[in-house]
Each structure stands twice: as C-alpha cells, then as structure tokens.
PDB file of C-alpha atoms in Angstrom:
ATOM      1  CA  GLY Z   1     122.081 113.034 110.729  1.00 59.00           C
ATOM      2  CA  GLN Z   2     120.921 111.297 107.449  1.00 65.00           C
ATOM      3  CA  GLN Z   3     121.063 112.735 104.367  1.00 81.00           C
ATOM      4  CA  LEU Z   4     119.108 112.186 101.201  1.00 92.00           C
ATOM      5  CA  ASN Z   5     121.121 113.818  97.982  1.00 95.00           C
ATOM      6  CA  GLN Z   6     118.798 114.886  95.153  1.00 96.00           C
ATOM      7  CA  SER Z   7     120.115 115.270  91.825  1.00 96.00           C
ATOM      8  CA  PRO Z   8     119.999 117.542  90.005  1.00 97.00           C
ATOM      9  CA  GLN Z   9     119.346 120.477  91.739  1.00 95.00           C
ATOM     10  CA  SER Z  10     117.596 122.288  89.296  1.00 96.00           C
ATOM     11  CA  MET Z  11     116.295 121.511  85.717  1.00 96.00           C
ATOM     12  CA  PHE Z  12     115.546 123.875  82.955  1.00 96.00           C
ATOM     13  CA  ILE Z  13     113.563 122.163  80.080  1.00 96.00           C
ATOM     14  CA  GLN Z  14     111.233 122.771  77.216  1.00 96.00           C
ATOM     15  CA  GLU Z  15     107.882 122.036  77.205  1.00 96.00           C
ATOM     16  CA  GLY Z  16     106.961 118.136  75.938  1.00 96.00           C
ATOM     17  CA  GLU Z  17     110.313 116.747  77.190  1.00 97.00           C
ATOM     18  CA  ASP Z  18     110.603 114.142  79.863  1.00 97.00           C
ATOM     19  CA  VAL Z  19     112.304 114.751  83.115  1.00 97.00           C
ATOM     20  CA  SER Z  20     114.255 112.454  85.342  1.00 98.00           C
ATOM     21  CA  MET Z  21     115.592 113.116  88.706  1.00 98.00           C
ATOM     22  CA  ASN Z  22     116.872 110.881  91.712  1.00 97.00           C
ATOM     23  CA  CYS Z  23     117.663 110.403  95.215  1.00 97.00           C
ATOM     24  CA  THR Z  24     120.448 108.644  96.882  1.00 97.00           C
ATOM     25  CA  SER Z  25     120.828 108.034 100.609  1.00 95.00           C
ATOM     26  CA  SER Z  26     124.168 106.457 101.968  1.00 91.00           C
ATOM     27  CA  SER Z  27     121.791 103.954 104.291  1.00 91.00           C
ATOM     28  CA  ILE Z  28     119.206 101.775 103.765  1.00 92.00           C
ATOM     29  CA  PHE Z  29     115.572 103.216 103.492  1.00 93.00           C
ATOM     30  CA  ASN Z  30     112.178 101.186 103.622  1.00 92.00           C
ATOM     31  CA  THR Z  31     109.898 103.601 102.385  1.00 95.00           C
ATOM     32  CA  TRP Z  32     110.749 106.294  99.832  1.00 96.00           C
ATOM     33  CA  LEU Z  33     108.201 109.265  99.048  1.00 97.00           C
ATOM     34  CA  TRP Z  34     107.987 112.039  96.614  1.00 98.00           C
ATOM     35  CA  TYR Z  35     106.558 115.292  96.861  1.00 98.00           C
ATOM     36  CA  LYS Z  36     105.938 118.241  94.853  1.00 98.00           C
ATOM     37  CA  GLN Z  37     105.847 122.085  96.024  1.00 97.00           C
ATOM     38  CA  ASP Z  38     104.300 124.830  93.978  1.00 96.00           C
ATOM     39  CA  PRO Z  39     105.441 128.378  95.125  1.00 90.00           C
ATOM     40  CA  GLY Z  40     103.861 129.529  97.869  1.00 91.00           C
ATOM     41  CA  GLU Z  41     102.298 126.295  99.052  1.00 94.00           C
ATOM     42  CA  GLY Z  42     102.655 123.581 101.144  1.00 96.00           C
ATOM     43  CA  PRO Z  43     104.660 120.087  99.722  1.00 97.00           C
ATOM     44  CA  VAL Z  44     101.978 117.453  98.060  1.00 97.00           C
ATOM     45  CA  LEU Z  45     102.374 113.989  98.124  1.00 97.00           C
ATOM     46  CA  LEU Z  46     102.832 112.548  94.761  1.00 98.00           C
ATOM     47  CA  ILE Z  47     103.780 108.854  94.928  1.00 98.00           C
ATOM     48  CA  ALA Z  48     104.574 106.415  97.765  1.00 97.00           C
ATOM     49  CA  LEU Z  49     106.869 103.382  97.372  1.00 97.00           C
ATOM     50  CA  TYR Z  50     106.943 100.514 100.057  1.00 95.00           C
ATOM     51  CA  LYS Z  51     108.927  97.879  98.294  1.00 95.00           C
ATOM     52  CA  ALA Z  52     112.382  97.480  96.839  1.00 94.00           C
ATOM     53  CA  GLY Z  53     112.527  97.367  93.093  1.00 95.00           C
ATOM     54  CA  GLU Z  54     108.788  98.808  92.937  1.00 95.00           C
ATOM     55  CA  LEU Z  55     107.785 100.888  89.931  1.00 97.00           C
ATOM     56  CA  THR Z  56     104.412 103.076  90.975  1.00 97.00           C
ATOM     57  CA  SER Z  57     103.000 105.531  88.489  1.00 96.00           C
ATOM     58  CA  ASN Z  58     100.710 108.567  89.089  1.00 95.00           C
ATOM     59  CA  GLY Z  59      99.265 109.689  85.542  1.00 96.00           C
ATOM     60  CA  ARG Z  60     102.517 111.096  84.052  1.00 97.00           C
ATOM     61  CA  LEU Z  61     104.883 110.630  87.023  1.00 98.00           C
ATOM     62  CA  THR Z  62     106.499 107.129  87.448  1.00 98.00           C
ATOM     63  CA  ALA Z  63     108.516 106.472  90.709  1.00 98.00           C
ATOM     64  CA  GLN Z  64     110.996 103.751  91.529  1.00 98.00           C
ATOM     65  CA  PHE Z  65     112.369 102.034  94.355  1.00 97.00           C
ATOM     66  CA  GLY Z  66     115.982 101.307  93.820  1.00 96.00           C
ATOM     67  CA  ILE Z  67     116.902  97.359  94.584  1.00 95.00           C
ATOM     68  CA  THR Z  68     119.632  98.564  96.832  1.00 94.00           C
ATOM     69  CA  ARG Z  69     117.215 100.452  99.031  1.00 93.00           C
ATOM     70  CA  LYS Z  70     119.473 103.596  99.004  1.00 94.00           C
ATOM     71  CA  ASP Z  71     118.027 105.260  95.990  1.00 96.00           C
ATOM     72  CA  SER Z  72     114.904 106.293  94.069  1.00 98.00           C
ATOM     73  CA  PHE Z  73     113.945 107.847  90.978  1.00 98.00           C
ATOM     74  CA  LEU Z  74     111.018 110.007  89.687  1.00 98.00           C
ATOM     75  CA  ASN Z  75     110.197 110.445  86.058  1.00 98.00           C
ATOM     76  CA  ILE Z  76     107.892 112.792  84.454  1.00 98.00           C
ATOM     77  CA  SER Z  77     106.505 112.090  81.034  1.00 97.00           C
ATOM     78  CA  ALA Z  78     105.659 114.908  78.291  1.00 97.00           C
ATOM     79  CA  SER Z  79     106.143 117.954  80.819  1.00 97.00           C
ATOM     80  CA  ILE Z  80     103.466 120.594  80.777  1.00 96.00           C
ATOM     81  CA  PRO Z  81     103.715 124.131  82.412  1.00 95.00           C
ATOM     82  CA  SER Z  82     101.826 122.809  85.644  1.00 95.00           C
ATOM     83  CA  ASP Z  83     104.970 120.399  86.306  1.00 97.00           C
ATOM     84  CA  VAL Z  84     106.845 123.666  87.576  1.00 97.00           C
ATOM     85  CA  GLY Z  85     107.970 123.281  90.937  1.00 96.00           C
ATOM     86  CA  ILE Z  86     110.331 121.894  93.543  1.00 96.00           C
ATOM     87  CA  TYR Z  87     110.226 118.118  93.699  1.00 97.00           C
ATOM     88  CA  PHE Z  88     111.296 116.598  97.098  1.00 97.00           C
ATOM     89  CA  CYS Z  89     112.215 113.111  98.022  1.00 97.00           C
ATOM     90  CA  ALA Z  90     111.872 111.919 101.645  1.00 96.00           C
ATOM     91  CA  GLY Z  91     112.211 108.721 103.842  1.00 95.00           C
ATOM     92  CA  PRO Z  92     112.035 107.665 107.332  1.00 93.00           C
ATOM     93  CA  PRO Z  93     115.187 106.739 109.093  1.00 86.00           C
ATOM     94  CA  GLU Z  94     115.021 103.395 110.349  1.00 81.00           C
ATOM     95  CA  GLY Z  95     112.960 102.807 113.233  1.00 76.00           C
ATOM     96  CA  ALA Z  96     111.889 106.337 113.523  1.00 84.00           C
ATOM     97  CA  GLN Z  97     108.096 108.138 112.824  1.00 85.00           C
ATOM     98  CA  LYS Z  98     109.564 110.959 110.894  1.00 91.00           C
ATOM     99  CA  LEU Z  99     110.961 112.069 107.638  1.00 93.00           C
ATOM    100  CA  VAL Z 100     114.371 113.175 106.337  1.00 93.00           C
ATOM    101  CA  PHE Z 101     113.812 115.288 103.159  1.00 94.00           C
ATOM    102  CA  GLY Z 102     116.479 115.886 100.228  1.00 94.00           C
ATOM    103  CA  GLN Z 103     117.181 119.708  99.632  1.00 93.00           C
ATOM    104  CA  GLY Z 104     114.730 119.319  96.242  1.00 94.00           C
ATOM    105  CA  THR Z 105     115.089 119.545  92.517  1.00 96.00           C
ATOM    106  CA  ARG Z 106     113.569 122.922  91.339  1.00 96.00           C
ATOM    107  CA  LEU Z 107     111.744 122.238  87.701  1.00 97.00           C
ATOM    108  CA  THR Z 108     111.589 125.383  85.273  1.00 97.00           C
ATOM    109  CA  ILE Z 109     109.664 124.804  82.162  1.00 94.00           C
ATOM    110  CA  ASN Z 110     110.084 126.723  78.862  1.00 87.00           C
ATOM    111  CA  PRO Z 111     106.914 127.073  76.819  1.00 78.00           C
TER     112      PRO Z 111
ATOM    113  CA  ASN P   1      87.682 117.707 104.867  1.00 71.00           C
ATOM    114  CA  ALA P   2      89.995 120.581 105.220  1.00 82.00           C
ATOM    115  CA  GLY P   3      92.960 118.667 105.756  1.00 95.00           C
ATOM    116  CA  VAL P   4      95.829 120.623 107.561  1.00 97.00           C
ATOM    117  CA  THR P   5      95.100 124.129 108.218  1.00 97.00           C
ATOM    118  CA  GLN P   6      97.937 126.562 109.745  1.00 98.00           C
ATOM    119  CA  THR P   7      96.953 130.195 111.242  1.00 97.00           C
ATOM    120  CA  PRO P   8      98.324 132.629 110.906  1.00 97.00           C
ATOM    121  CA  LYS P   9      99.516 132.520 107.110  1.00 96.00           C
ATOM    122  CA  PHE P  10     101.676 135.840 107.826  1.00 97.00           C
ATOM    123  CA  ARG P  11     103.378 137.219 110.937  1.00 97.00           C
ATOM    124  CA  VAL P  12     105.891 140.033 111.189  1.00 97.00           C
ATOM    125  CA  LEU P  13     107.586 140.002 114.782  1.00 97.00           C
ATOM    126  CA  LYS P  14     110.068 142.308 116.578  1.00 98.00           C
ATOM    127  CA  THR P  15     113.142 140.276 117.938  1.00 98.00           C
ATOM    128  CA  GLY P  16     112.176 139.275 121.541  1.00 97.00           C
ATOM    129  CA  GLN P  17     108.485 139.159 121.019  1.00 98.00           C
ATOM    130  CA  SER P  18     106.728 135.929 121.577  1.00 97.00           C
ATOM    131  CA  MET P  19     104.115 134.112 119.436  1.00 96.00           C
ATOM    132  CA  THR P  20     102.361 130.743 118.856  1.00 98.00           C
ATOM    133  CA  LEU P  21     101.403 129.092 115.611  1.00 98.00           C
ATOM    134  CA  LEU P  22      98.527 126.678 115.452  1.00 98.00           C
ATOM    135  CA  CYS P  23      98.101 123.699 113.349  1.00 98.00           C
ATOM    136  CA  ALA P  24      95.020 121.654 113.179  1.00 98.00           C
ATOM    137  CA  GLN P  25      93.965 118.783 111.141  1.00 98.00           C
ATOM    138  CA  ASP P  26      90.653 116.616 110.753  1.00 96.00           C
ATOM    139  CA  MET P  27      92.009 113.406 109.396  1.00 96.00           C
ATOM    140  CA  ASN P  28      92.462 111.952 112.817  1.00 96.00           C
ATOM    141  CA  HIS P  29      95.899 111.333 112.366  1.00 97.00           C
ATOM    142  CA  GLU P  30      98.135 110.528 115.468  1.00 97.00           C
ATOM    143  CA  TYR P  31     101.406 111.880 114.325  1.00 97.00           C
ATOM    144  CA  MET P  32     101.986 115.741 113.699  1.00 98.00           C
ATOM    145  CA  TYR P  33     105.137 117.790 112.823  1.00 98.00           C
ATOM    146  CA  TRP P  34     106.311 121.166 112.668  1.00 98.00           C
ATOM    147  CA  TYR P  35     109.253 122.014 109.971  1.00 98.00           C
ATOM    148  CA  ARG P  36     110.719 124.908 108.844  1.00 97.00           C
ATOM    149  CA  GLN P  37     111.940 126.000 105.281  1.00 96.00           C
ATOM    150  CA  ASP P  38     114.632 128.181 104.088  1.00 93.00           C
ATOM    151  CA  PRO P  39     116.192 128.844 100.793  1.00 85.00           C
ATOM    152  CA  GLY P  40     118.223 126.280  99.781  1.00 75.00           C
ATOM    153  CA  MET P  41     118.151 124.274 102.888  1.00 77.00           C
ATOM    154  CA  GLY P  42     114.872 121.839 102.129  1.00 86.00           C
ATOM    155  CA  LEU P  43     112.418 121.195 105.119  1.00 93.00           C
ATOM    156  CA  ARG P  44     114.216 120.618 108.791  1.00 94.00           C
ATOM    157  CA  LEU P  45     112.172 119.003 111.366  1.00 95.00           C
ATOM    158  CA  ILE P  46     111.588 121.132 114.613  1.00 97.00           C
ATOM    159  CA  HIS P  47     109.809 118.993 116.839  1.00 98.00           C
ATOM    160  CA  TYR P  48     107.037 116.328 116.175  1.00 97.00           C
ATOM    161  CA  SER P  49     104.442 114.190 118.393  1.00 97.00           C
ATOM    162  CA  VAL P  50     103.233 110.773 117.757  1.00 95.00           C
ATOM    163  CA  GLY P  51     100.089 111.227 120.019  1.00 95.00           C
ATOM    164  CA  GLU P  52      98.102 113.393 121.916  1.00 96.00           C
ATOM    165  CA  GLY P  53     100.236 114.792 125.418  1.00 95.00           C
ATOM    166  CA  THR P  54     103.711 113.851 123.719  1.00 96.00           C
ATOM    167  CA  THR P  55     106.311 115.952 122.048  1.00 97.00           C
ATOM    168  CA  ALA P  56     109.819 114.896 120.649  1.00 96.00           C
ATOM    169  CA  LYS P  57     112.770 116.750 119.535  1.00 96.00           C
ATOM    170  CA  GLY P  58     113.692 117.177 115.819  1.00 94.00           C
ATOM    171  CA  GLU P  59     116.656 118.370 113.844  1.00 92.00           C
ATOM    172  CA  VAL P  60     116.461 122.103 114.828  1.00 96.00           C
ATOM    173  CA  PRO P  61     114.316 122.270 118.272  1.00 97.00           C
ATOM    174  CA  ASP P  62     116.303 125.212 119.958  1.00 97.00           C
ATOM    175  CA  GLY P  63     114.327 128.327 120.459  1.00 97.00           C
ATOM    176  CA  TYR P  64     110.889 126.474 119.694  1.00 98.00           C
ATOM    177  CA  ASN P  65     108.503 124.686 122.239  1.00 97.00           C
ATOM    178  CA  VAL P  66     105.467 122.697 121.294  1.00 98.00           C
ATOM    179  CA  SER P  67     102.430 121.336 122.873  1.00 98.00           C
ATOM    180  CA  ARG P  68      99.812 118.732 121.743  1.00 97.00           C
ATOM    181  CA  LEU P  69      96.944 118.818 124.163  1.00 95.00           C
ATOM    182  CA  LYS P  70      94.423 117.756 121.891  1.00 96.00           C
ATOM    183  CA  LYS P  71      94.857 115.283 119.116  1.00 97.00           C
ATOM    184  CA  GLN P  72      93.736 117.493 116.292  1.00 97.00           C
ATOM    185  CA  ASN P  73      95.870 120.438 117.447  1.00 98.00           C
ATOM    186  CA  PHE P  74      99.883 120.831 117.585  1.00 98.00           C
ATOM    187  CA  LEU P  75     101.182 124.423 118.596  1.00 98.00           C
ATOM    188  CA  LEU P  76     104.607 125.825 117.842  1.00 98.00           C
ATOM    189  CA  GLY P  77     105.831 128.560 120.380  1.00 98.00           C
ATOM    190  CA  LEU P  78     108.414 131.227 119.914  1.00 97.00           C
ATOM    191  CA  GLU P  79     109.253 132.704 123.278  1.00 93.00           C
ATOM    192  CA  SER P  80     111.809 135.187 122.314  1.00 97.00           C
ATOM    193  CA  ALA P  81     111.939 135.549 118.301  1.00 97.00           C
ATOM    194  CA  ALA P  82     115.302 135.976 116.826  1.00 97.00           C
ATOM    195  CA  PRO P  83     115.728 137.255 113.139  1.00 97.00           C
ATOM    196  CA  SER P  84     117.659 133.638 112.645  1.00 97.00           C
ATOM    197  CA  GLN P  85     113.866 132.409 113.044  1.00 98.00           C
ATOM    198  CA  THR P  86     112.666 133.918 109.930  1.00 98.00           C
ATOM    199  CA  SER P  87     110.936 131.407 107.734  1.00 98.00           C
ATOM    200  CA  VAL P  88     108.190 129.896 106.323  1.00 98.00           C
ATOM    201  CA  TYR P  89     107.040 126.977 108.806  1.00 98.00           C
ATOM    202  CA  PHE P  90     104.996 123.945 107.704  1.00 98.00           C
ATOM    203  CA  CYS P  91     103.084 121.767 109.753  1.00 98.00           C
ATOM    204  CA  ALA P  92     102.033 118.191 108.835  1.00 98.00           C
ATOM    205  CA  SER P  93     100.053 115.158 109.915  1.00 98.00           C
ATOM    206  CA  SER P  94     100.154 111.584 109.242  1.00 97.00           C
ATOM    207  CA  TYR P  95      98.839 107.981 110.252  1.00 93.00           C
ATOM    208  CA  GLY P  96     101.925 106.287 108.874  1.00 92.00           C
ATOM    209  CA  TYR P  97     105.100 107.473 106.881  1.00 94.00           C
ATOM    210  CA  GLU P  98     102.786 109.517 104.446  1.00 96.00           C
ATOM    211  CA  GLN P  99     102.673 112.872 105.639  1.00 97.00           C
ATOM    212  CA  TYR P 100     100.098 115.789 104.558  1.00 97.00           C
ATOM    213  CA  PHE P 101     101.170 119.273 104.777  1.00 98.00           C
ATOM    214  CA  GLY P 102      99.275 122.546 105.595  1.00 98.00           C
ATOM    215  CA  PRO P 103      99.593 125.798 103.735  1.00 97.00           C
ATOM    216  CA  GLY P 104     102.394 127.403 105.533  1.00 97.00           C
ATOM    217  CA  THR P 105     103.048 130.267 107.795  1.00 97.00           C
ATOM    218  CA  ARG P 106     105.625 133.034 106.636  1.00 97.00           C
ATOM    219  CA  LEU P 107     107.087 134.500 109.672  1.00 98.00           C
ATOM    220  CA  THR P 108     109.576 137.274 109.538  1.00 97.00           C
ATOM    221  CA  VAL P 109     111.548 138.477 112.729  1.00 98.00           C
ATOM    222  CA  THR P 110     113.189 142.255 112.370  1.00 97.00           C
TER     223      THR P 110
END
C-alpha cells in the first residue's frame, strides 16, 4: 500500500532551537495532516492542509503543503519542553475515506 | 463534549480469550476507525466504518471483527487473542479527513 516517509526519524535538540521535519510520498495527496502524540496519549491534530503551496500556522508551528503534492513540511520555532513527543504526518489515498500515516518523528529536547 | 472515549484503558488477556473494545464519540461523526500502534510501526488501520451499519477492512484486519450498530459507537472484537495482538489500540472518528483520536487501550496478551 501507499506509504509516507518521514524524516528524520528522531531529533535531539536544545530548548529554544527551531525544528524542521518533512514527509514524502511516492504518489500525490490532496490533503496533508500533522499530528502530535504525547507519551501514553492519542494523537492530536495540529494542522490540516488542503491546497498545494498552502502555508498554515498554529502558534509556533508552521506547516506547508508541497507544490508537487508529494510532500509536506512542519516547522517548530523556538522549541520548548512541552514540544517533546512524536510527530506524525498523514494523508488520505486518492478516493479513500481513510488515512495513511508516516512512521513518525520523535522529538527530544535537552533543557 | 467528551470527544472520543475508549474503554477499557488497560487489559491483560491470556492466549485464546476473547474481548471487546468499545469506542464512543459524541461529535455526530459519520466515520470511525480502529488502529493499532506498535513500536516503530506507526499507526496501522485495522477496520473502519463510513456510517452506521457499515464496516470495511483496513490494512491489518486479520484476527479482528468490528460492529457499528449505533452511529456513536464502534466496537472492536478479538475472538481468540494471540500474543501478536499485544499492542496499543486507538479509535478515531471524523466528519471529513480530520480524524480525532481517543486516549487508547493498552492490551497485553500472554
């Protein structure tokens, strides 16, 4: 089936640094979603993107829908300890009412 | 608004036992989903439903059954549990593509 590849798989940064991660697909997606999962909890939706080239912000988080429709990017500015967690990208295969998820990017922050 | 709730939160089963996981949502969403999450594997779709009375297979449906008798509830059943079904199970619901997740059920099969 379709797969989404997230990069990097893990990140170790200092508090206050900016973070960039991306998600790529071999096929076109018309919607990109970004989720965050805290330890022991369910994923929480951060940002939804519906248009190629779209740039959307949610506080210190900014996500972009790649113009090729085969990738998406998530940036976090001025990281803080509560940003720790696993970030997942997701998107619906064409014509399907379901999502495929990337394998996640695990973010660790050193105080 | 409770959103998506799941019961139980934790469960330990012996191989061969059966159980049902319950998911409930109060957002009047048409679509509901069951996922399993294993270390390093991300979220994998087990079964989903596009409306009351409907179910469909996802990526990893073997060993599981589901029912959607009421719009707000989606049940996941394990008829004969196996150690390979040890995992964290998440339910989600949606109106469109944006899915909202429950807190999860941690299941261990010994």
